[in-house]
Short mmCIF file of C-alpha atoms in Angstrom, two decimals:
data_model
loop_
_atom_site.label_atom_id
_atom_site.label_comp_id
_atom_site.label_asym_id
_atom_site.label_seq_id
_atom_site.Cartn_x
_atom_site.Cartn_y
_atom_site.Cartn_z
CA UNK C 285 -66.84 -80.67 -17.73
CA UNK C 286 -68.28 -78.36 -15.13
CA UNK C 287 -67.89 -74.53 -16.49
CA UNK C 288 -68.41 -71.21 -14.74
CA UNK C 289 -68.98 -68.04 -16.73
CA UNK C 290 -67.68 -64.54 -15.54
CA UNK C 291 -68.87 -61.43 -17.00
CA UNK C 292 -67.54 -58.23 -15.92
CA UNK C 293 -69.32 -55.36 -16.99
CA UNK C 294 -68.82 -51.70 -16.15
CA UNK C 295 -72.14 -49.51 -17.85
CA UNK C 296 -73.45 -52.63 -20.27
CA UNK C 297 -76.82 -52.11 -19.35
CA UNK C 298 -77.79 -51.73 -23.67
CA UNK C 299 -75.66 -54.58 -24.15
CA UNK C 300 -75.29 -57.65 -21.24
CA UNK C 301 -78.93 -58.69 -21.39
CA UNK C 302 -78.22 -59.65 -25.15
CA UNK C 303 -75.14 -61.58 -24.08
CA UNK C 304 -76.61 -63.07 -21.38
CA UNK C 305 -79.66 -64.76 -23.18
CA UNK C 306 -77.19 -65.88 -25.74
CA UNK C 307 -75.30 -67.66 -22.97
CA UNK C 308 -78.41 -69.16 -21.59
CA UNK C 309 -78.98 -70.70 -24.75
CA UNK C 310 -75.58 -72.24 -24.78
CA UNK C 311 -76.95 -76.06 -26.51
CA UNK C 312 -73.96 -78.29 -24.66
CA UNK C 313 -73.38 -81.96 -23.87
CA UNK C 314 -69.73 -82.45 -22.89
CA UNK C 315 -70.48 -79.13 -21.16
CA UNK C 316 -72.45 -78.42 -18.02
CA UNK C 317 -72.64 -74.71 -17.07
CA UNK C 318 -72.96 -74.56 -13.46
CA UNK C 319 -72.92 -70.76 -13.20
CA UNK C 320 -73.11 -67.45 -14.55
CA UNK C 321 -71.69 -64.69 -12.24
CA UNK C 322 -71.94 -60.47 -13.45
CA UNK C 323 -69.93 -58.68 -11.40
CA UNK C 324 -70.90 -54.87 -12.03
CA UNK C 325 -68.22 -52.74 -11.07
CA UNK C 326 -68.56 -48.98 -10.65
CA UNK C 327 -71.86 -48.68 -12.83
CA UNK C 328 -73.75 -46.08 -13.04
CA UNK C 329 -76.94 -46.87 -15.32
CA UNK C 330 -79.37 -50.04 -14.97
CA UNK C 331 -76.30 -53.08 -15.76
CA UNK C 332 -76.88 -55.02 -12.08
CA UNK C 333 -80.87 -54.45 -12.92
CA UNK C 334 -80.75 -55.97 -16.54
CA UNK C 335 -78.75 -58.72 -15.63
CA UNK C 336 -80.83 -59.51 -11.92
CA UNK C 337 -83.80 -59.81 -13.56
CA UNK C 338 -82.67 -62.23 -15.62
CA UNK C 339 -80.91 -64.25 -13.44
CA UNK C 340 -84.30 -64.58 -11.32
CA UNK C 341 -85.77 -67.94 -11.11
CA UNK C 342 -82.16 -69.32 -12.20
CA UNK C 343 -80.73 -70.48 -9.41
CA UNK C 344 -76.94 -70.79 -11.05
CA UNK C 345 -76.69 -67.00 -11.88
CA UNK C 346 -75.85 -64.88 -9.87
CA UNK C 347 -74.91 -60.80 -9.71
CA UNK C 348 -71.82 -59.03 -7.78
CA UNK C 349 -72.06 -55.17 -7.51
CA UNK C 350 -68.58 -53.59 -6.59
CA UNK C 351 -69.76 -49.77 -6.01
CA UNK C 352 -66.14 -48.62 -7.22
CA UNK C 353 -64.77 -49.25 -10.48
CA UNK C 354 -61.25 -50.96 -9.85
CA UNK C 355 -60.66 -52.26 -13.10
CA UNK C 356 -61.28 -55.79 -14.73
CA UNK C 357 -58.69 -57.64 -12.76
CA UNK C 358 -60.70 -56.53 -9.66
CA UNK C 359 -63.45 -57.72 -11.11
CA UNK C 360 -62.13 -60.84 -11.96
CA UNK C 361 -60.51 -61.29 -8.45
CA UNK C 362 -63.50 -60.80 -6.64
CA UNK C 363 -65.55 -63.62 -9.00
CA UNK C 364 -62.31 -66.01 -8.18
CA UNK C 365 -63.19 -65.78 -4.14
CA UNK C 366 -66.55 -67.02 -4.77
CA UNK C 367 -67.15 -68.88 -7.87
CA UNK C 368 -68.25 -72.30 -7.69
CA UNK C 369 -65.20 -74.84 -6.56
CA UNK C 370 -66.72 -77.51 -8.80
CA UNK C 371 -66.08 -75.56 -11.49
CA UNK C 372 -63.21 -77.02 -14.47
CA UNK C 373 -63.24 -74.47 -16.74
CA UNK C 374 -63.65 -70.24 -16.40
CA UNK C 375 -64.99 -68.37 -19.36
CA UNK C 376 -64.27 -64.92 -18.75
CA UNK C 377 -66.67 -63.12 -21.61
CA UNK C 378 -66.99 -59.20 -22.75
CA UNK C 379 -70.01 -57.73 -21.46
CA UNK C 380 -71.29 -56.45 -25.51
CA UNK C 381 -70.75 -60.00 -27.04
CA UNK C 382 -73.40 -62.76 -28.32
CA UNK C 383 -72.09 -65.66 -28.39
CA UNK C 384 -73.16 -68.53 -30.70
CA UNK C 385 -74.93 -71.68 -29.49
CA UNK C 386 -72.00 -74.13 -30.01
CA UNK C 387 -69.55 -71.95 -28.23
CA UNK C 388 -68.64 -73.20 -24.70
CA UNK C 389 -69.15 -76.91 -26.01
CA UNK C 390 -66.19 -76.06 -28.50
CA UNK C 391 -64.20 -74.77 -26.10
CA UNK C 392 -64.98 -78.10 -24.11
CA UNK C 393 -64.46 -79.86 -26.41
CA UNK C 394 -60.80 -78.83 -27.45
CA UNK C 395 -59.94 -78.80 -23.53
CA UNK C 396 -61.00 -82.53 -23.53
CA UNK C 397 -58.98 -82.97 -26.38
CA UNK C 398 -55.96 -81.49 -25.83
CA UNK C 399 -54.76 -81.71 -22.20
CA UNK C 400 -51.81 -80.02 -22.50
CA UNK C 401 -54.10 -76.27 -23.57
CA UNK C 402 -54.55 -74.48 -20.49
CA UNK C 403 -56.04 -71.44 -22.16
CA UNK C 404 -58.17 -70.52 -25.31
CA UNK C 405 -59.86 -67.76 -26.62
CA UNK C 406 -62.75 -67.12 -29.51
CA UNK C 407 -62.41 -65.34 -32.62
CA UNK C 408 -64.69 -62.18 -32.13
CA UNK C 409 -66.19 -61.17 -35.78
CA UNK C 410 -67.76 -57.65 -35.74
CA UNK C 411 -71.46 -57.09 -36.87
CA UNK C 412 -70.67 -54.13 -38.48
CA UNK C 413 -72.10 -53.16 -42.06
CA UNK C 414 -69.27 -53.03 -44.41
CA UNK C 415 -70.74 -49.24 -45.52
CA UNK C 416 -67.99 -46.91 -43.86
CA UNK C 417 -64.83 -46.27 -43.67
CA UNK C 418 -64.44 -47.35 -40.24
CA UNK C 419 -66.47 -50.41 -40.40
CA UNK C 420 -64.08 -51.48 -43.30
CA UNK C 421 -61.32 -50.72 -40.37
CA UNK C 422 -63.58 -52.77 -37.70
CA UNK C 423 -63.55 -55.41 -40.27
CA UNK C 424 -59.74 -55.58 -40.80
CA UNK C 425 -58.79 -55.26 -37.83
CA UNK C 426 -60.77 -58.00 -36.91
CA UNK C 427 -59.91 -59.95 -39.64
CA UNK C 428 -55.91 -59.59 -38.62
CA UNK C 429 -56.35 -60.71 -35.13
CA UNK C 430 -57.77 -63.72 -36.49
CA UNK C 431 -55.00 -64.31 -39.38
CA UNK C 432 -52.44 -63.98 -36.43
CA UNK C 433 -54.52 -65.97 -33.69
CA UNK C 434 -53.83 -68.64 -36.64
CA UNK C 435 -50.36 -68.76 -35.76
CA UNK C 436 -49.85 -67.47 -32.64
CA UNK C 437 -53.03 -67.81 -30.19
CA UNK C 438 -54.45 -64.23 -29.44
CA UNK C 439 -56.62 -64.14 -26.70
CA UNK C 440 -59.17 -61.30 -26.55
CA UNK C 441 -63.11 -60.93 -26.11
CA UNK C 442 -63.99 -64.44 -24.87
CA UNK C 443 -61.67 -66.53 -22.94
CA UNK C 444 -61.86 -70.23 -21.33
CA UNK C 445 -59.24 -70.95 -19.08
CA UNK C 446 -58.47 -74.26 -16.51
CA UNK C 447 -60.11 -73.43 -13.11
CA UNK C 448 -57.57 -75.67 -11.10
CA UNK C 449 -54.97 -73.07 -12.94
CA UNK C 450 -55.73 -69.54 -11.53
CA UNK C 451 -56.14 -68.55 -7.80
CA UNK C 452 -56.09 -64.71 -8.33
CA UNK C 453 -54.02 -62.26 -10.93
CA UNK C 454 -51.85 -59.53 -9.77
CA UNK C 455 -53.63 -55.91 -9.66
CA UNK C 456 -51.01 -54.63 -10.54
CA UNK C 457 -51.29 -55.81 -14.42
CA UNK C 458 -53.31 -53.49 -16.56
CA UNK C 459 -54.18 -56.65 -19.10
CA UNK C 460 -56.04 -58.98 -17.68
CA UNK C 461 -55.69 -61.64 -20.14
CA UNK C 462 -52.21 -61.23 -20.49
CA UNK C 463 -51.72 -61.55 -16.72
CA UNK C 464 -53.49 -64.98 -16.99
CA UNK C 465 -51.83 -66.22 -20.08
CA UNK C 466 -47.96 -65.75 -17.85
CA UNK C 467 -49.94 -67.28 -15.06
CA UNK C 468 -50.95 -70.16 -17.59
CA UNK C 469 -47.30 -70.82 -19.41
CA UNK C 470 -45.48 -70.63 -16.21
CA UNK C 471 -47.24 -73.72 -15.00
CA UNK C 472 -46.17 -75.53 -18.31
CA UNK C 473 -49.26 -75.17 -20.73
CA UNK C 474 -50.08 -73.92 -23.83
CA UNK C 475 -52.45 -71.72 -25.33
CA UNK C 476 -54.85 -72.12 -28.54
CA UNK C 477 -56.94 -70.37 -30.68
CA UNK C 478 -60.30 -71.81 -31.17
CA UNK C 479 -61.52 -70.40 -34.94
CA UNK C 480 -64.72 -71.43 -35.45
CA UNK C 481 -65.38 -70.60 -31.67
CA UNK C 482 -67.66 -67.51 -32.98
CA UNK C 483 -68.91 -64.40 -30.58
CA UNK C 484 -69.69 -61.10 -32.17
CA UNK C 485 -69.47 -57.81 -30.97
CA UNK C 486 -70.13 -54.54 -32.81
CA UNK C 487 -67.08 -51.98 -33.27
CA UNK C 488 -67.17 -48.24 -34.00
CA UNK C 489 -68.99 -46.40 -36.85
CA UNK C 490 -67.56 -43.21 -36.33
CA UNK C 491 -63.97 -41.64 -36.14
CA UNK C 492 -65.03 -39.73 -33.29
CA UNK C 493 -65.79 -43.34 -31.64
#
């Protein structure tokens, strides 16, 4: 199954190049990544720089700079009018994630396997040390979005959805994924939760954060 990546990232620079080499290193065999788009909208430190110089030499990555910030559906509309057409699946990932190895062949995988999913989504487990107060809060948080994904899918910091599925998502919706998850169910398929789909992402430490 031919997948495309999207990463929209608004001031990631600290951040994308860590999620990007982890979705270089994506180990897949049902899976064939094709591409790996950034589009950089409204930054204003070194994100488009980080992420073009590693995308150099590799001809299936590619980055989009939108000089104003119009929000992650803009983002996402702007990587629909250009992304590959060979393309199956769309994973649409958080710009501070890693993802594990085995991710995006998971995500295959369950696509292959159940025809009737037109959208999943990861579990996201924080990196936080469990040494705070609010990294115990990071943690159960966390730790209820997953316990609820369980029984009803949650979608949230990594996303795969059908290609064939999605032309373009109303800018007038202020959450993204929610936008595509009507667009999903109204053309008659379901949603899953993928729990050993693993990224990681690293919440606040401080109350102030």
């Amino acid at each position: 199954m031919n997948v495309s990546i999207l990463v929209p990232a608004h001031n990631e620079a600290a951040n994308i190049g860590n999620l990007l080499e982890s979705l270089l290193a994506q180990e897949t065999k049902k899976a064939k990544i094709i591409e790996i788009v950034v589009v950089a909208s409204g930054c204003t430190d070194d994100t488009a720089e980080v992420a073009r110089r590693l995308s150099r030499g590799r001809p299936g990555m590619h980055v989009v700079v939108q000089e104003r910030r119009d929000g992650k559906v803009a983002a996402i509309n702007e990587y629909l009018s250009l992304r590959d057409r060979r393309a199956e699946l769309i994973v649409v990932s958080s710009a501070d994630l890693r993802v594990a190895p085995d991710v995006v062949e998971k995500i295959v995988e369950h696509m292959l396997e159940h025809p009737h999913v037109g959208m999943v989504g990861a579990r996201p487990i924080p990196d936080n040390e469990k040494n705070g107060v609010v990294s115990r809060m990071v943690h159960v948080l966390w730790d209820l979005h997953h316990r609820v994904a369980l029984e009803h899918p949650k979608m949230g910091e990594l996303v795969a959805f059908r290609a064939a599925l999605v032309d373009r998502v109303s800018e007038l919706s202020v959450v993204d994924e929610a936008s595509v998850e009507d667009i999903v169910r109204s053309k008659g398929f379901d949603l899953a939760y993928i729990p050993d789909a693993i990224v990681t992402n690293h919440g606040p430490e401080k109350l102030e954060e």
